[in-house]
PDB file of N, CA and C in Angstrom:
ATOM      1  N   UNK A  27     103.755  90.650  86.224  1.00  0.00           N
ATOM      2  CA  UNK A  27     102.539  90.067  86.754  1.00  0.00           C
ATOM      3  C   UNK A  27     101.641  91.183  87.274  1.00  0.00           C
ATOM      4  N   UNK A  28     100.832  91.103  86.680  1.00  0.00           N
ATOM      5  CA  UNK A  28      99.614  92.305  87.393  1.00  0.00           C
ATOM      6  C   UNK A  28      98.660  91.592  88.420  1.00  0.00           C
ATOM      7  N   UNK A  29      98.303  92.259  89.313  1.00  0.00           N
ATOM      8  CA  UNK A  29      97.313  91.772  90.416  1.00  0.00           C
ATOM      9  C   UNK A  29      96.096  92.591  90.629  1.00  0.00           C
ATOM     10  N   UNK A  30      94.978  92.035  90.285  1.00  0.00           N
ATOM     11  CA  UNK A  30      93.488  92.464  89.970  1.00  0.00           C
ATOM     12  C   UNK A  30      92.729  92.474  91.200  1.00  0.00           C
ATOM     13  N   UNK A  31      92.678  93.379  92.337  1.00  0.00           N
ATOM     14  CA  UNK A  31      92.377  93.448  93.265  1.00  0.00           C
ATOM     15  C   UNK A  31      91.175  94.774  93.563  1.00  0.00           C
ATOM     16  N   UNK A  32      90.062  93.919  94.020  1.00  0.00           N
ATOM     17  CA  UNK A  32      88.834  95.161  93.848  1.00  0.00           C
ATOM     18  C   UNK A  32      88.591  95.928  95.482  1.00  0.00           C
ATOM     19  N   UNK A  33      89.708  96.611  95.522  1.00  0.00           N
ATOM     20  CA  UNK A  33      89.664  97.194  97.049  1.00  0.00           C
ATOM     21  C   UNK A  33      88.209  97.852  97.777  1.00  0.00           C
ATOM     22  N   UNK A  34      87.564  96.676  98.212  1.00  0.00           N
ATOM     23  CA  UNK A  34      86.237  96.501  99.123  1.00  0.00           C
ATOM     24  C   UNK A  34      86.316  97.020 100.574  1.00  0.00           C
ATOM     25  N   UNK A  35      85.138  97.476 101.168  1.00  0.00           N
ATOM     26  CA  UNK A  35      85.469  97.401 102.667  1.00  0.00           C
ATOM     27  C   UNK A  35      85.875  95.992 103.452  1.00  0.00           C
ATOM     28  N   UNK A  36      85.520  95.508 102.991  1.00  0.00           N
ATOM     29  CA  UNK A  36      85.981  93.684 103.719  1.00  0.00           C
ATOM     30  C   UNK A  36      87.200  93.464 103.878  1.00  0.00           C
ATOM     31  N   UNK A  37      87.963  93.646 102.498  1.00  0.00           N
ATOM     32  CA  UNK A  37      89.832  93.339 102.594  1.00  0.00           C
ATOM     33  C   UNK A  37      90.175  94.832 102.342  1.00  0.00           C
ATOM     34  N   UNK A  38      89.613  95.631 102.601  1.00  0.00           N
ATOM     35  CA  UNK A  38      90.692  96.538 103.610  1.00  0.00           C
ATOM     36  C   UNK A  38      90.368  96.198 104.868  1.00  0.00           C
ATOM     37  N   UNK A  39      89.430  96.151 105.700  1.00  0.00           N
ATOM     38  CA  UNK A  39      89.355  95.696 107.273  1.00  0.00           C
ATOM     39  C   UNK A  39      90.404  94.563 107.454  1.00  0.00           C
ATOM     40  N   UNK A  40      90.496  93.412 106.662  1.00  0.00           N
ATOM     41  CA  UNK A  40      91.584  92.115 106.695  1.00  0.00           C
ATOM     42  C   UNK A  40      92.707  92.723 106.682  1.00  0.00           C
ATOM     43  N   UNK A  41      93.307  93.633 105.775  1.00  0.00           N
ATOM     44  CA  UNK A  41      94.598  94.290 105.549  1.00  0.00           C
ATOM     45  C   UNK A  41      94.870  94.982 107.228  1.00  0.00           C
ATOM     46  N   UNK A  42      93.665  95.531 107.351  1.00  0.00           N
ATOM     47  CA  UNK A  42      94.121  96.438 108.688  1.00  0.00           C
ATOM     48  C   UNK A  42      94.272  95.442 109.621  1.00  0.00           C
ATOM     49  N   UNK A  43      93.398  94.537 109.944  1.00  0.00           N
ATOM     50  CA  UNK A  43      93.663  93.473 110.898  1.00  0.00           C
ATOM     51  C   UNK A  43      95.069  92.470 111.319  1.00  0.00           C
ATOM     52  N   UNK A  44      95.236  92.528 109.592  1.00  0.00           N
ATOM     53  CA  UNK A  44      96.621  91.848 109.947  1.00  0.00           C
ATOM     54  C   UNK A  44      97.948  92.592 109.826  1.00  0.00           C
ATOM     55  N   UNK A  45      97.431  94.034 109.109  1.00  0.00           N
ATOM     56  CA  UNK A  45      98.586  94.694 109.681  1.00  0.00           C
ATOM     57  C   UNK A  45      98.801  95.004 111.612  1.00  0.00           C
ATOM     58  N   UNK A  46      97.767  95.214 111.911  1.00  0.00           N
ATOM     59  CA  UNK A  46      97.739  95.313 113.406  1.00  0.00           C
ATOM     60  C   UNK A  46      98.374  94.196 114.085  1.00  0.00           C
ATOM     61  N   UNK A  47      98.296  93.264 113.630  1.00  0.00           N
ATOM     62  CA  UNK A  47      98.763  91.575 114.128  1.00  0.00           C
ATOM     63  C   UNK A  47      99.933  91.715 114.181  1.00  0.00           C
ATOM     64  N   UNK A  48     100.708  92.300 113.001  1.00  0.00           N
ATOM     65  CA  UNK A  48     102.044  92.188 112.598  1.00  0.00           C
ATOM     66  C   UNK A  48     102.981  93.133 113.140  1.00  0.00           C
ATOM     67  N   UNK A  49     102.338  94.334 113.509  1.00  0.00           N
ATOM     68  CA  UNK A  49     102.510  95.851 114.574  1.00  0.00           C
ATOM     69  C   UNK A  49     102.661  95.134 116.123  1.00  0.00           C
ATOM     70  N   UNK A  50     101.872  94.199 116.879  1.00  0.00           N
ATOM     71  CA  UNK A  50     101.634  93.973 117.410  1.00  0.00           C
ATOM     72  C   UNK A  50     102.758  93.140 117.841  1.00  0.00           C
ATOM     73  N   UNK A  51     103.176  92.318 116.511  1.00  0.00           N
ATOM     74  CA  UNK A  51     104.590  91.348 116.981  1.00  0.00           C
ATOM     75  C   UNK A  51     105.824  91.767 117.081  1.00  0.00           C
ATOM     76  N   UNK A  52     105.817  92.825 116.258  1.00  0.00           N
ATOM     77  CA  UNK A  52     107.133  93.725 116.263  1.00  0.00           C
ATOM     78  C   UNK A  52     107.228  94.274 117.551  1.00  0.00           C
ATOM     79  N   UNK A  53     105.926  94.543 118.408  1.00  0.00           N
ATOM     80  CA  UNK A  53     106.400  95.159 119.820  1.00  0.00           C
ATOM     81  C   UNK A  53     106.139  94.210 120.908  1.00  0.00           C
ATOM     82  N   UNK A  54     106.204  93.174 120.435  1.00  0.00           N
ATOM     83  CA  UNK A  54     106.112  91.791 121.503  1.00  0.00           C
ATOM     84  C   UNK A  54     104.932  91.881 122.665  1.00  0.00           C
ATOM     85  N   UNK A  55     104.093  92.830 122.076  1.00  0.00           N
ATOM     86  CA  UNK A  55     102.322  92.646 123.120  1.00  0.00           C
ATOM     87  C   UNK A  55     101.526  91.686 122.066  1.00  0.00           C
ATOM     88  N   UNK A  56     100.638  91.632 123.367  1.00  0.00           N
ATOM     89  CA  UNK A  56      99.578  91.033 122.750  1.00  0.00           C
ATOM     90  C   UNK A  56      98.032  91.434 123.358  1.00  0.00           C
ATOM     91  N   UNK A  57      97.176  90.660 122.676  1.00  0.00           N
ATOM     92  CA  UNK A  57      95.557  91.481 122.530  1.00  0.00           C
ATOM     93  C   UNK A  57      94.695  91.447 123.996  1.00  0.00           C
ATOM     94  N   UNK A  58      95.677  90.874 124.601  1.00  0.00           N
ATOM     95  CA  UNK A  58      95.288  91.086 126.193  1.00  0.00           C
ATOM     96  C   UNK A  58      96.258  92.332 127.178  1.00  0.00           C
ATOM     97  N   UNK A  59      96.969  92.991 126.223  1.00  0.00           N
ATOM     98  CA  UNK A  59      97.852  93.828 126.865  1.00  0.00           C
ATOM     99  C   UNK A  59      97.014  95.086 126.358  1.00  0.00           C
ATOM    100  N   UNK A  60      95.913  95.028 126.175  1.00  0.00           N
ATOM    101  CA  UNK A  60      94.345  96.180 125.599  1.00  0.00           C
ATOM    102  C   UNK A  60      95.370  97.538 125.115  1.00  0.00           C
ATOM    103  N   UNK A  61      96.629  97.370 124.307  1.00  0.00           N
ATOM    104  CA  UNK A  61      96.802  98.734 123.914  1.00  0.00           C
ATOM    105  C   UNK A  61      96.175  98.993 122.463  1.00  0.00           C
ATOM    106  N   UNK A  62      95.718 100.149 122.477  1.00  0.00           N
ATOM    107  CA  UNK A  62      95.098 100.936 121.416  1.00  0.00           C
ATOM    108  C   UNK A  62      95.960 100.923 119.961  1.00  0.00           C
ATOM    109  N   UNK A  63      94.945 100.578 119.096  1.00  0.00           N
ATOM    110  CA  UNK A  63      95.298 100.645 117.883  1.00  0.00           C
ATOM    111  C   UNK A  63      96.351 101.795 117.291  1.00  0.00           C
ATOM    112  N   UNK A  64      96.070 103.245 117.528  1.00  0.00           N
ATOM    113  CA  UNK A  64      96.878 104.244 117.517  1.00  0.00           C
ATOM    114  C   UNK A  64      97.776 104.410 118.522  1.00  0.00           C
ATOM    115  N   UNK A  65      98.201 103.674 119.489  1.00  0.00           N
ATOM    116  CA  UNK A  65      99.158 103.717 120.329  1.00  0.00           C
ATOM    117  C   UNK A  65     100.207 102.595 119.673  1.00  0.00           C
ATOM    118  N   UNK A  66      99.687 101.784 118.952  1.00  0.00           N
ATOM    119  CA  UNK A  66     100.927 100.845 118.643  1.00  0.00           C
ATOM    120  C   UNK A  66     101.240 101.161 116.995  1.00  0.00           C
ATOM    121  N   UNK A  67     100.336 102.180 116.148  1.00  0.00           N
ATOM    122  CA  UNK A  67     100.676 102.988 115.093  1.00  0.00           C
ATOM    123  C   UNK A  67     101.658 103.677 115.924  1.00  0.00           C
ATOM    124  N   UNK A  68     101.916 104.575 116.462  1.00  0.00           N
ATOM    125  CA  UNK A  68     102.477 105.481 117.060  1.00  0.00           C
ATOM    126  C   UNK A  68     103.849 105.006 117.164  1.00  0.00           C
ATOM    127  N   UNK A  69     103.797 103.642 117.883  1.00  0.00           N
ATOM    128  CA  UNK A  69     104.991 103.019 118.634  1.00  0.00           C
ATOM    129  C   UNK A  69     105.932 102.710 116.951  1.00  0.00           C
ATOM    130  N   UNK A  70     105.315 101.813 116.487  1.00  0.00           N
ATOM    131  CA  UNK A  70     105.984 101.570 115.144  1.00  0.00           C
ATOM    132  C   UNK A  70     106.027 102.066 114.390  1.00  0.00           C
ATOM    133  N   UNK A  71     105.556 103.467 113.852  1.00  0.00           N
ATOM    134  CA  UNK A  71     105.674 104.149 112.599  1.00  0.00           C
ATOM    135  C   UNK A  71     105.481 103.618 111.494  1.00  0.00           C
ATOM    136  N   UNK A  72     105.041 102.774 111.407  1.00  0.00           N
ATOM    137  CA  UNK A  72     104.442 101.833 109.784  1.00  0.00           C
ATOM    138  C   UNK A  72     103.380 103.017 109.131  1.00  0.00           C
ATOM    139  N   UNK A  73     103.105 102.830 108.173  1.00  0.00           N
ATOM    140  CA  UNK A  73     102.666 103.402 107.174  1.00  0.00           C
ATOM    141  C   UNK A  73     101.176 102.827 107.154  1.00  0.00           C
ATOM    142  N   UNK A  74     100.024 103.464 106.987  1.00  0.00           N
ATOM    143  CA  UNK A  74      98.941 102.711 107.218  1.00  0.00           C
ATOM    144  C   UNK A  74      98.574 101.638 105.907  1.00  0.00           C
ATOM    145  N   UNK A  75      98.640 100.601 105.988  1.00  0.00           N
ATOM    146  CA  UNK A  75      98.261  99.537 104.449  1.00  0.00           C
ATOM    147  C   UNK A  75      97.075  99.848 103.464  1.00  0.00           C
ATOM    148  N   UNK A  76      95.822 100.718 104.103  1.00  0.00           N
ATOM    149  CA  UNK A  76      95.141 100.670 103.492  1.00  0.00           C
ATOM    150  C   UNK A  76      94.934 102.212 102.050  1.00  0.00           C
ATOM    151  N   UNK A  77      95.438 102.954 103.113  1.00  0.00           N
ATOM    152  CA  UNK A  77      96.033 104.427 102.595  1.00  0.00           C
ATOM    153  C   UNK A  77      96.661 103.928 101.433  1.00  0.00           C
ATOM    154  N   UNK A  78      98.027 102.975 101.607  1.00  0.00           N
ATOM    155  CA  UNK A  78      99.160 102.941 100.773  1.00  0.00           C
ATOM    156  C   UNK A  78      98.443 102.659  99.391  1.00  0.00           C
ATOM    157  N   UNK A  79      97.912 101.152  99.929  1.00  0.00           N
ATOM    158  CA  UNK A  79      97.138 100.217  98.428  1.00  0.00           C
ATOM    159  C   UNK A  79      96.165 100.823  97.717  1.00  0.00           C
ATOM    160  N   UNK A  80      95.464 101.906  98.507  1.00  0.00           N
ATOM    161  CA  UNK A  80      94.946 102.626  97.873  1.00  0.00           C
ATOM    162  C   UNK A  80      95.252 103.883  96.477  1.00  0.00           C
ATOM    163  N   UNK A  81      96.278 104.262  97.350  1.00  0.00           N
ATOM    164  CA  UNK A  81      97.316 105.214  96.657  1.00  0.00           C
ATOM    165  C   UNK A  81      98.355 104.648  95.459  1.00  0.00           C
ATOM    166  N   UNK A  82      98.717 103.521  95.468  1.00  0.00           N
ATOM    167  CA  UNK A  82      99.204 102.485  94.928  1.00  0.00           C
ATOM    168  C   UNK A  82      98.328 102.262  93.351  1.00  0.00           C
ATOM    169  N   UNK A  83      97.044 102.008  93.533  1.00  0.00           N
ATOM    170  CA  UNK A  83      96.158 102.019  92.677  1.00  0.00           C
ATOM    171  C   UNK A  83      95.559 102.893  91.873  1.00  0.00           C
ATOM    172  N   UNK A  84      95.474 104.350  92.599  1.00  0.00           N
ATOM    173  CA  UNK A  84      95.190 105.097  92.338  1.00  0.00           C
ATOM    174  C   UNK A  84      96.286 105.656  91.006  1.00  0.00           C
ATOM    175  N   UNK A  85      97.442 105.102  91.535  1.00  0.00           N
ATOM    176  CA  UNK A  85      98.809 105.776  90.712  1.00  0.00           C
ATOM    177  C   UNK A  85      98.614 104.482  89.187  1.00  0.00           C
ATOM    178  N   UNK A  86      98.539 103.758  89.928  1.00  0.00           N
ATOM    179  CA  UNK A  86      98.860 102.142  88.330  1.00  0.00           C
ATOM    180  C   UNK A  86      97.339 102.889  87.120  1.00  0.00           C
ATOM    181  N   UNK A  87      95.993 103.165  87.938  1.00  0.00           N
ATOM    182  CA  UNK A  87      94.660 103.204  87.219  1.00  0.00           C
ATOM    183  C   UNK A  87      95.389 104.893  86.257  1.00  0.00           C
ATOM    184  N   UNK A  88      96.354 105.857  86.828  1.00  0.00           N
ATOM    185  CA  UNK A  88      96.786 107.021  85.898  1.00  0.00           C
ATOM    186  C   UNK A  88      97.886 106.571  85.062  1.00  0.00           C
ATOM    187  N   UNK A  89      98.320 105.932  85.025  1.00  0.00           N
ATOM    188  CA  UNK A  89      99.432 104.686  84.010  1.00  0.00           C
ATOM    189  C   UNK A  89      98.831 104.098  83.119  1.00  0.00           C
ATOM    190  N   UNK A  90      97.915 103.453  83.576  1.00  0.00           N
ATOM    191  CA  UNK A  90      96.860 102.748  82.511  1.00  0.00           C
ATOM    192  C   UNK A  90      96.412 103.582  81.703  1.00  0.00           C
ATOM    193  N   UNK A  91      95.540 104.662  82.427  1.00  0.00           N
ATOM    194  CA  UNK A  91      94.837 105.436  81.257  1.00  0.00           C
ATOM    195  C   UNK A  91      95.330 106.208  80.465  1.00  0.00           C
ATOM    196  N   UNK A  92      96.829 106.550  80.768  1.00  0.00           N
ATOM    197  CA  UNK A  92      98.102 107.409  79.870  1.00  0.00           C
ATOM    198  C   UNK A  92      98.274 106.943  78.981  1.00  0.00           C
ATOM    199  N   UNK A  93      98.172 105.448  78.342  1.00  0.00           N
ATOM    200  CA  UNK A  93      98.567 105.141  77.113  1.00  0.00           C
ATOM    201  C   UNK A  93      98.014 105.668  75.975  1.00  0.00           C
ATOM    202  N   UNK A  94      98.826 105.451  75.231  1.00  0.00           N
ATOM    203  CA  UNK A  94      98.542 105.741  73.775  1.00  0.00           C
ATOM    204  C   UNK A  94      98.918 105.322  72.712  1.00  0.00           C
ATOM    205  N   UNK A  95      98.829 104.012  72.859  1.00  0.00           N
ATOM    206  CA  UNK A  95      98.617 102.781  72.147  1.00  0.00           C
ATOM    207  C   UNK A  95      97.323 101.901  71.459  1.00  0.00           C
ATOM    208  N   UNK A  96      96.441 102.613  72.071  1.00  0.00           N
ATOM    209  CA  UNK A  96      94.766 102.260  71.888  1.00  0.00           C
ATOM    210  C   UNK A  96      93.947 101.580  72.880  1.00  0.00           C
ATOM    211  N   UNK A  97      94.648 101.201  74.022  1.00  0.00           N
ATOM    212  CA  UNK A  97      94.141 100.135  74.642  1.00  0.00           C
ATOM    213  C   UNK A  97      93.145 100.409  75.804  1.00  0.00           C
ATOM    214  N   UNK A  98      93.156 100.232  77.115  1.00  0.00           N
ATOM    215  CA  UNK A  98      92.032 100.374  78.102  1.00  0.00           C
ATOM    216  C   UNK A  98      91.982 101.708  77.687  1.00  0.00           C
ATOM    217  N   UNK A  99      92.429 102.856  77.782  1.00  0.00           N
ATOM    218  CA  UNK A  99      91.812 104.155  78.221  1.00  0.00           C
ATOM    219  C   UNK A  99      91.034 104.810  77.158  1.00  0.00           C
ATOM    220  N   UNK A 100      91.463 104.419  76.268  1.00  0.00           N
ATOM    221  CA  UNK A 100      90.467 104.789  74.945  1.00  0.00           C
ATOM    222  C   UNK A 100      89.195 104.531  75.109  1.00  0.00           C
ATOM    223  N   UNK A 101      88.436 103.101  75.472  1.00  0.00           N
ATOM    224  CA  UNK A 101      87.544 102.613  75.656  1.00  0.00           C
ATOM    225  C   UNK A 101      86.564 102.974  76.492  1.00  0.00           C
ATOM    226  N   UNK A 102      87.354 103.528  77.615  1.00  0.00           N
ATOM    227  CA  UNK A 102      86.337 104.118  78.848  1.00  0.00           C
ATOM    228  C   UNK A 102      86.438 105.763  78.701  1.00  0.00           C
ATOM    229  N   UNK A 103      86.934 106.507  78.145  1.00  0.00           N
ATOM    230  CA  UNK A 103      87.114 107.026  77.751  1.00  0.00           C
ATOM    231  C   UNK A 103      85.997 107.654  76.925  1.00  0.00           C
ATOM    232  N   UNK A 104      85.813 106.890  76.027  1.00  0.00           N
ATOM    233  CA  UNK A 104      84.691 106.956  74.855  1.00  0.00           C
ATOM    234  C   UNK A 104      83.732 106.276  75.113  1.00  0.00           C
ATOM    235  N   UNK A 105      83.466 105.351  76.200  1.00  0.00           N
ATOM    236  CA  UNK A 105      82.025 104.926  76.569  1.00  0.00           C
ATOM    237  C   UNK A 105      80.915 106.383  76.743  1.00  0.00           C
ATOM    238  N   UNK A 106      79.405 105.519  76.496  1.00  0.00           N
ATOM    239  CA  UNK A 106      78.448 106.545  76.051  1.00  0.00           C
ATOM    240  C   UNK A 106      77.397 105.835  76.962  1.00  0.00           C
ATOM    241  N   UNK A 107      77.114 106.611  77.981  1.00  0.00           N
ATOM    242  CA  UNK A 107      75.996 105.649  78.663  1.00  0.00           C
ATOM    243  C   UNK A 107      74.681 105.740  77.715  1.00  0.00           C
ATOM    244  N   UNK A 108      73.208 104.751  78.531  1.00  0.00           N
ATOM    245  CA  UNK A 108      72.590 103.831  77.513  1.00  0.00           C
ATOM    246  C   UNK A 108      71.852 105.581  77.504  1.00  0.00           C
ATOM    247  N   UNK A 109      71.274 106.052  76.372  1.00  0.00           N
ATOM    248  CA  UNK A 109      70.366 106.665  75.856  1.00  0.00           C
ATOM    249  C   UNK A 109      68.368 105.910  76.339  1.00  0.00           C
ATOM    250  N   UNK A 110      67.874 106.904  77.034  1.00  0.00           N
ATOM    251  CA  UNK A 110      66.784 106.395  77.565  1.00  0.00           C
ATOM    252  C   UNK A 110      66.092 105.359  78.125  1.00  0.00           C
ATOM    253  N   UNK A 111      65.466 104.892  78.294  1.00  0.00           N
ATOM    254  CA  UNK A 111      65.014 103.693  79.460  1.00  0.00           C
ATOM    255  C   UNK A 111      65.104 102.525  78.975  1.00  0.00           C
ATOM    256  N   UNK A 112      65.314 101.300  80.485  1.00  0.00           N
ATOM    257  CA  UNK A 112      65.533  99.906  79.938  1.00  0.00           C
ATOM    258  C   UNK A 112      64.082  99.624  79.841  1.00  0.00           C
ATOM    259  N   UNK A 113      63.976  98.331  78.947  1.00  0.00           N
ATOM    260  CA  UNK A 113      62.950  97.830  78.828  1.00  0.00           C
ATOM    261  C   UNK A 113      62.047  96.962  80.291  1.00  0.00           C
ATOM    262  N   UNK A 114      60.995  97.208  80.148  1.00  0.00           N
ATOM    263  CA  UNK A 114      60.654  96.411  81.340  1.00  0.00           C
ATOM    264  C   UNK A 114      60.449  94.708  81.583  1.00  0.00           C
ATOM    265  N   UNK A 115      60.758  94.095  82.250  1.00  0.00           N
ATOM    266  CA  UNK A 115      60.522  92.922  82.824  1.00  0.00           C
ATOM    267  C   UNK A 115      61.867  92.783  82.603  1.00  0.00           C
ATOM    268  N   UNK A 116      61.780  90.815  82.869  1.00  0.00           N
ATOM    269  CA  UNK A 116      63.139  90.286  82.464  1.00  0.00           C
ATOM    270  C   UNK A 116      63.391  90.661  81.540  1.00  0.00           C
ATOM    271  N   UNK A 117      65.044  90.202  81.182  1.00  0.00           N
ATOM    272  CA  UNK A 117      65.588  89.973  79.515  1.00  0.00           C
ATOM    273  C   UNK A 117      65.354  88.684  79.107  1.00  0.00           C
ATOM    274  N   UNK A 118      65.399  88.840  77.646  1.00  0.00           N
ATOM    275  CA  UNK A 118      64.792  87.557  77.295  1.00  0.00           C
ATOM    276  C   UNK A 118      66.085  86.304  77.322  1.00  0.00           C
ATOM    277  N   UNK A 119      66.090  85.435  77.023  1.00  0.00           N
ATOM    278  CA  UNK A 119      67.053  84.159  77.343  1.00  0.00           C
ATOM    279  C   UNK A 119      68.152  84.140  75.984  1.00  0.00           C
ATOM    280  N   UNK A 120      68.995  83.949  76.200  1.00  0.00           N
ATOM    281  CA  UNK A 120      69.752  84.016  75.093  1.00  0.00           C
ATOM    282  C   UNK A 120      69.999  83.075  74.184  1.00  0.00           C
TER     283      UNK A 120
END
């Protein structure tokens, strides 16, 4: 199963949020006990989520483009951006 995930600033902030939530339960405080984000990294040693998924992706997108079978990496690969200017106004309706 592959998972098609377009890592945005939005859900990485969610990722961090609820990794913090989950940091947070492992050390039995809570968001009125005002400890600092890097103080409860510190406490738990977790791995930061957004780093990882990033890195994660970074590794699957050099997998992908290794093949040599014909498939995605060929394609982008050999893309040719557009040669001189778009036309002006709308496009016409199809």
């Amino acid at each position: 199963m592959t998972l098609d995930l377009t890592l945005t600033v939005d859900l990485i902030h969610k990722f961090k949020v609820a990794q913090r939530a989950m940091e947070r339960a492992m050390l039995g405080v809570s968001q009125r006990d005002r400890i600092r984000n890097d103080e409860i990294l510190r406490r738990t040693k977790v791995t930061d989520i957004a780093q990882r998924i990033s890195k994660l992706m970074w590794q699957r997108a050099g997998h992908v483009c290794g093949r040599t079978d014909g498939r995605w990496g060929r394609h982008v690969l050999e893309w040719r951006p557009r040669i001189g200017k778009r036309s002006v106004g709308r496009p016409p309706a199809r």
